[in-house]
Coordinates of C-alpha atoms in Angstrom, one line a residue:
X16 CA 188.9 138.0 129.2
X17 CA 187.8 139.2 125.6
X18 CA 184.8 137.2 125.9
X19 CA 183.9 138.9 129.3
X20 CA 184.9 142.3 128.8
X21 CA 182.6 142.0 125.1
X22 CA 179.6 140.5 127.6
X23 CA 180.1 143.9 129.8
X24 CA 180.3 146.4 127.1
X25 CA 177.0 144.0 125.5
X26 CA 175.0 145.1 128.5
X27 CA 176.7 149.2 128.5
X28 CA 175.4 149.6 125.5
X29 CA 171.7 147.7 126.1
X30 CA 170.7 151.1 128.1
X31 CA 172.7 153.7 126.2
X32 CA 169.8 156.9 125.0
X33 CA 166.9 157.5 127.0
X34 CA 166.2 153.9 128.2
X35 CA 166.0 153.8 131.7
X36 CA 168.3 151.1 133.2
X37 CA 167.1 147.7 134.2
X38 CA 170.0 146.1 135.5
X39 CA 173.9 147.4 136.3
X40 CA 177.3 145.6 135.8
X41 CA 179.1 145.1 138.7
X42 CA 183.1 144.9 137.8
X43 CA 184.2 143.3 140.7
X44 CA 187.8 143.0 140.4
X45 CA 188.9 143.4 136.8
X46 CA 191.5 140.6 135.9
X47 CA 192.3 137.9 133.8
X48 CA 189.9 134.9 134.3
X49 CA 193.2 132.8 136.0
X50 CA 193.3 135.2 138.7
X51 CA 189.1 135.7 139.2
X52 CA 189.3 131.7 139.6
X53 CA 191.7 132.7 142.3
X54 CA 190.1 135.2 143.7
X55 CA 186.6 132.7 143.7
X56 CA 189.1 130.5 145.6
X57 CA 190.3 132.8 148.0
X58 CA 186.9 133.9 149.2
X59 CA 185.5 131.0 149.2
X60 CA 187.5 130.3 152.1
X61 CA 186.9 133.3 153.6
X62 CA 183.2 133.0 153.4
X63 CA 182.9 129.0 154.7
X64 CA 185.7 130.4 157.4
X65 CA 183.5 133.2 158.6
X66 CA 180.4 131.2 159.0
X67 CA 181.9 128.4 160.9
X68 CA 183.7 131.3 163.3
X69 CA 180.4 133.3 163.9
X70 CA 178.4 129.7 164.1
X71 CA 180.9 128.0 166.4
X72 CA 180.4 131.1 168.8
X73 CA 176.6 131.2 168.3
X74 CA 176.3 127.3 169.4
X75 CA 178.7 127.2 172.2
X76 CA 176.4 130.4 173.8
X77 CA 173.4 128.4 173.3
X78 CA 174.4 124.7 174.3
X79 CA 176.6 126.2 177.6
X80 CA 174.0 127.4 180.7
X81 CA 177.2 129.3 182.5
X82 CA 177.4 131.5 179.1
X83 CA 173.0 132.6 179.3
X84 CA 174.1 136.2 180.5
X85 CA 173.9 139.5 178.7
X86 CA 177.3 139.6 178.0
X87 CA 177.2 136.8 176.2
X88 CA 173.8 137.0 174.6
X89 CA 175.1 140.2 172.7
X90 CA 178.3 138.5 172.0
X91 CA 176.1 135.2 169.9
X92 CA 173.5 138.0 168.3
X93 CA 176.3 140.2 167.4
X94 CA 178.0 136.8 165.5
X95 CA 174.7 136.3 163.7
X96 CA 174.7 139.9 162.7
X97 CA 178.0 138.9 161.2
X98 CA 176.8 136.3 159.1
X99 CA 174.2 138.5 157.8
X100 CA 176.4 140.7 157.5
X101 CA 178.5 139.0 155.0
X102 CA 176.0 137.2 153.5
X103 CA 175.1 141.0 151.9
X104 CA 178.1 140.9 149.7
X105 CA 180.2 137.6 149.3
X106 CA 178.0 135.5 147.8
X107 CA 177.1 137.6 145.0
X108 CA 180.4 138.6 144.5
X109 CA 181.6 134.9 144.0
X110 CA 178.8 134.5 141.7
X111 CA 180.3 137.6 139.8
X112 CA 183.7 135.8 139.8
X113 CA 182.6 133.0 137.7
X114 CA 179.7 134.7 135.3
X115 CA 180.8 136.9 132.1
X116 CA 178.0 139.4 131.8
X117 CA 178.8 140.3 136.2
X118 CA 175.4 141.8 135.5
X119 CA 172.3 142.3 138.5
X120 CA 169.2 143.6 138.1
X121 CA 167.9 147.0 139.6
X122 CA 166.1 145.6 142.7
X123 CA 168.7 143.1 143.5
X124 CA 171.0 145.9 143.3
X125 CA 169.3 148.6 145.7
X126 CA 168.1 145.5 148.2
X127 CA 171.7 144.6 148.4
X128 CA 172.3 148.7 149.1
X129 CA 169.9 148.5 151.7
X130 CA 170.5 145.1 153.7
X131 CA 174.7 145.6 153.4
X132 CA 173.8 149.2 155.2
X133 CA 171.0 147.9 157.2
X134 CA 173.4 145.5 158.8
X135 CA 175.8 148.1 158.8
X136 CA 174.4 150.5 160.8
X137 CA 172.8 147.6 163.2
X138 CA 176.7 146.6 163.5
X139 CA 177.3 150.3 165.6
X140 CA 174.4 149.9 167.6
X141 CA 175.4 146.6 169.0
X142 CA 179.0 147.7 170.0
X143 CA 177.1 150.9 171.6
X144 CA 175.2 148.2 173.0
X145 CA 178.2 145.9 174.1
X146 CA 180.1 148.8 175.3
X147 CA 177.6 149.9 177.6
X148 CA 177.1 146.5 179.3
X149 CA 180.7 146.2 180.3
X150 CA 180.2 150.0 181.7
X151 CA 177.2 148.7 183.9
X152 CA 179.0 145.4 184.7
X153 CA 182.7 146.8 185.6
X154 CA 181.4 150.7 187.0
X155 CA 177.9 149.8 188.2
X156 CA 178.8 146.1 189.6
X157 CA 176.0 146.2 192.6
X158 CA 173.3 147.6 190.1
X159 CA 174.2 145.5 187.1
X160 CA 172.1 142.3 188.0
X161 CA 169.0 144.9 188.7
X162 CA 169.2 147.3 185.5
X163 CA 170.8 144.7 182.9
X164 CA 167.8 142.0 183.6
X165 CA 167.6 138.9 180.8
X166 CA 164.3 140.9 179.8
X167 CA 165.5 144.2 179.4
X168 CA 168.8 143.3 177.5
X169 CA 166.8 141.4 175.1
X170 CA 164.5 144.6 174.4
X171 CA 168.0 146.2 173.9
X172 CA 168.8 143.8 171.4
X173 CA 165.6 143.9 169.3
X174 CA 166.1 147.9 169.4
X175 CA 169.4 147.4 167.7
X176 CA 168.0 145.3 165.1
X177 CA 164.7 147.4 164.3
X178 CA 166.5 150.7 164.5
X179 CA 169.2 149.6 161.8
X180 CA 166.7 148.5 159.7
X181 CA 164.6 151.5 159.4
X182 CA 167.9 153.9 159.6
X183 CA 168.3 154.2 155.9
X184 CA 164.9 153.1 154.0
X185 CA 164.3 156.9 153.3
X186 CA 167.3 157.9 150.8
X187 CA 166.9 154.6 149.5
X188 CA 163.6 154.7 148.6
X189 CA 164.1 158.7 147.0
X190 CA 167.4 156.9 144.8
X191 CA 165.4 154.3 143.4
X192 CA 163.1 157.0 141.9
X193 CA 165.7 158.6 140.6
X194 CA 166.7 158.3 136.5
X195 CA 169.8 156.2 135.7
X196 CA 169.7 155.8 131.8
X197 CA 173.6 154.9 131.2
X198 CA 175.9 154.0 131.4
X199 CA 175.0 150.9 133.7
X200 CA 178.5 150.3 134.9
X201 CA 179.7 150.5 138.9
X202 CA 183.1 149.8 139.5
X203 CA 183.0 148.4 142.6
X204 CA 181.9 144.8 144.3
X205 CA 179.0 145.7 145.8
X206 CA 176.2 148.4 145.2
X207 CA 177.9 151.4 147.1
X208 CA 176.0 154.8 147.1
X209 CA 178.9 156.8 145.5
X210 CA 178.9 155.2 142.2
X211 CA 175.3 154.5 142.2
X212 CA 174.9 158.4 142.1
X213 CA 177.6 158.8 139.7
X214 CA 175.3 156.8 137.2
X215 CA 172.2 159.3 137.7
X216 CA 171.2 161.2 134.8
X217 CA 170.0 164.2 137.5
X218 CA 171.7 166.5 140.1
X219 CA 171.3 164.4 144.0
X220 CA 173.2 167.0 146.1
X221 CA 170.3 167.1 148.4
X222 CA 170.4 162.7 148.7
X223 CA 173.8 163.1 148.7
X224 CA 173.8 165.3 151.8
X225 CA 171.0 163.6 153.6
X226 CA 173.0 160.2 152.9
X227 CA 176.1 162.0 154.5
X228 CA 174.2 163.7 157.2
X229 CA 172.5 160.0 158.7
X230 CA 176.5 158.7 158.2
X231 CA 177.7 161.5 160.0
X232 CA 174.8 161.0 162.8
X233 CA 175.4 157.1 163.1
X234 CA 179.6 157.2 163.4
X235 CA 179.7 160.5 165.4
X236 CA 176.7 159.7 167.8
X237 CA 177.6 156.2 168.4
X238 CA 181.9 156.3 168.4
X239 CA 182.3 158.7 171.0
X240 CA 179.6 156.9 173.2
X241 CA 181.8 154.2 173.2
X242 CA 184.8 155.9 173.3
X243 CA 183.2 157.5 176.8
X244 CA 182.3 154.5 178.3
X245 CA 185.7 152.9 177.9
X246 CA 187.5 155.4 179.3
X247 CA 185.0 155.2 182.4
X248 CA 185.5 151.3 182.1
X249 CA 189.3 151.5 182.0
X250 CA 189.5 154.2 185.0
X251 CA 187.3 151.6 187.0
X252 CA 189.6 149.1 186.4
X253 CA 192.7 151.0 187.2
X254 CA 190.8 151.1 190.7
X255 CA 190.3 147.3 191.0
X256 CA 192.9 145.8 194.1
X257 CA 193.4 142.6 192.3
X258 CA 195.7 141.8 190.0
X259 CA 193.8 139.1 188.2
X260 CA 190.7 141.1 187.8
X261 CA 191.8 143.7 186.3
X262 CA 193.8 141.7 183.9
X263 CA 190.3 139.4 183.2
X264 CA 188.6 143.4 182.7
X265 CA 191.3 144.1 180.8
X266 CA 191.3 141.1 178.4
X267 CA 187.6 141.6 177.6
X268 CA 187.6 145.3 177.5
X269 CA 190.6 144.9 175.2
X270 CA 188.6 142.1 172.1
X271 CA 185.5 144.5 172.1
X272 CA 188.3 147.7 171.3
X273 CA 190.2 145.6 168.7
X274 CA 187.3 145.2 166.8
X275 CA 185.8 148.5 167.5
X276 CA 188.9 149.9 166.2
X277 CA 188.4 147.6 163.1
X278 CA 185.3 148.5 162.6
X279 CA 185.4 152.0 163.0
X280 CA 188.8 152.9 161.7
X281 CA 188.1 151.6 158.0
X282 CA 184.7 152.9 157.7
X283 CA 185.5 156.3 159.0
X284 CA 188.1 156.6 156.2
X285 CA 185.5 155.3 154.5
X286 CA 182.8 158.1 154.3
X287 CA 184.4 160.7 156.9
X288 CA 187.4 161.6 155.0
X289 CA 188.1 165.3 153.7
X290 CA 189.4 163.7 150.4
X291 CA 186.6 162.8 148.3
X292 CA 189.1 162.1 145.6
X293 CA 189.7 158.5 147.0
X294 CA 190.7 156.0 144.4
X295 CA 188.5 153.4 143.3
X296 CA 191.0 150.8 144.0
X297 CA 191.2 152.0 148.1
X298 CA 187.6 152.2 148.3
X299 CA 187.3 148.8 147.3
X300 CA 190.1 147.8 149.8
X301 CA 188.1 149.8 152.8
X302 CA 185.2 148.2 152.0
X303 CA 186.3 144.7 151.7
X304 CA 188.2 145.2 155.0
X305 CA 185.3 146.1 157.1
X306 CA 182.5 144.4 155.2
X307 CA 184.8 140.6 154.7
X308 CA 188.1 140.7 156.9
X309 CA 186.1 141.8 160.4
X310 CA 183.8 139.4 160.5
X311 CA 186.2 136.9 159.7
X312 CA 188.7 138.0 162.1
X313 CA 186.0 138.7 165.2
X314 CA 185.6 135.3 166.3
X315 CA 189.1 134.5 166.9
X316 CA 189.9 138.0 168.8
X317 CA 186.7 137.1 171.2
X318 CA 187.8 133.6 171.3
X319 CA 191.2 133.7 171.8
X320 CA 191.0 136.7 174.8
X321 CA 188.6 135.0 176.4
X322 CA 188.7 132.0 179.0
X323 CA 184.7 131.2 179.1
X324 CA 184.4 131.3 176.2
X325 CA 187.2 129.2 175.2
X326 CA 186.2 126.5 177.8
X327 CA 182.6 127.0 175.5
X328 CA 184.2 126.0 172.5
X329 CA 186.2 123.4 173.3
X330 CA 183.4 122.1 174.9
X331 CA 181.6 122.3 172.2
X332 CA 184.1 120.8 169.6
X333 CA 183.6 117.6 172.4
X334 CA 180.2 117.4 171.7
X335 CA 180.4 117.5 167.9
X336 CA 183.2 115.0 168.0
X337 CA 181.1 113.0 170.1
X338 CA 177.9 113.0 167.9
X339 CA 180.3 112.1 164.8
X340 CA 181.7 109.1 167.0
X341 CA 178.3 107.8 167.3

């Protein structure tokens, strides 16, 4: 630990004056090296764990002809955006477990920025997106097959992806311009906005308020649409005679608010909340939560509350069992 903490203060004091900074230490989790070997351990796990969830979803969509409907098609994209998703922030950070300097360089440092917000921000599109095709399918039942066509649901889907891309290029791109001469050091896993400002040498209020404004826009714009077409969903089901479909309504209604609610809940406390004063320890925990533990967790609440696609699994564990027997 006195080796690592001597590497960190090494590269501090590499950029201290009027040098402009070419590369930033991420911290990570500060602990003895036992515990960082733990910790690599730990999320190692989590990361092989994630993949195979998201993967195993994404196969049994393709391989199974009954599953080729939009429902389902925005279920396997929105697992891939998971592993994207992840792949922004774990790897690197089990790099950083294992090196002493934890150091990256400037442009590894704002792409992570961008593709961990990128995927982010594609992430509330597609549960807009997922939400309003249950509305169509469980309100709109004789127009669905007509309005939600194979065509049109994949043009949905590459909206998604192009608008989240191109949401947050702009106060990126003005950040990276902007002078960071020391210290290098962000306390923190990833390459978060807050303590990336914190390190400028000049004032950002007006970055900082566009970069809350287009947060602001993206939760408060796309949470209540969902929020609305639930509440349309669930007083449509209410209405359904049978016991059994409204129970099946239910049960799939019910994964895509679990994870919603995930998703939402932690990143709203995230960037929402009054009290700027959070810890660096809880915003650490926030992110983590949203950024590792949903995507981990996603597969199994779609899986588990969900017949089809259960009978797609299993099917699909068959066929790899199969190809191994061979």
């Amino acid at each position: 630990m006195v080796i690592s903490v001597f590497s960190i203060e090494s590269g501090a004091m590499n950029v201290s004056g009027g040098n402009r900074v070419t590369e930033f230490i991420l911290l990570s989790f500060p602990c003895p090296r036992e515990i960082q070997i733990l910790l690599f351990g730990v999320f190692s796990l989590t990361y092989v764990l994630t993949l195979m969830g998201n993967g195993s979803i994404i196969c049994a969509v393709r391989l199974d002809q009954h599953l080729h409907v939009p429902m389902y098609i925005l279920l396997a994209n929105f697992s891939f955006l998971e592993i994207c998703y992840i792949n922004t922030t774990v790897p690197n950070m089990l790099a950083n477990f294992l090196s002493k300097t934890k150091s990256i360089s400037f442009a590894a440092c704002f792409l992570q920025f961008y593709f961990f917000f990128s995927t982010g921000a594609t992430e509330t599109f597609f549960l807009s997106l997922m939400a309003f095709d249950r509305y169509l399918a469980i309100c709109q039942p004789l127009h669905y097959p007509t309005i939600m066509t194979g065509h049109f649901c994949i043009k949905l889907i590459f909206l998604c992806w192009v608008s989240g891309f191109l949401y947050f290029p702009v106060p990126i791109c003005f950040m990276t311009q902007l002078p960071f001469c020391g210290p290098n050091i962000i306390n923190h896993f990833l390459c978060d906005p807050g303590p990336l400002l914190a390190l400028s040498c000049a004032p950002t209020p007006g970055i900082e308020l566009s970069y809350a404004i287009l947060n602001c826009l993206l939760i408060f714009v796309t949470f209540p649409f969902i929020l609305g077409s639930y509440t349309l969903v669930f007083r449509a089901v209410l209405k359904i005679p049978s016991a059994t479909g409204r129970k099946k309504a239910f049960s799939t209604c019910g994964s895509h608010l679990i994870v919603v609610s995930l998703f939402y809940g932690t990143l709203m406390v995230m960037y929402i909340s009054p009290n700027s004063e959070n810890t660096t320890g809880s915003q650490k925990i926030f992110t983590l939560f949203y950024s590792v533990v949903t995507p981990l967790v996603n597969p199994l609440i779609y899986s588990l509350r969900n017949k089809e696609m259960k009978t797609a699994l299993r099917k699909f564990q068959m066929r790899i069992k199969t190809i191994h027997g061979r």
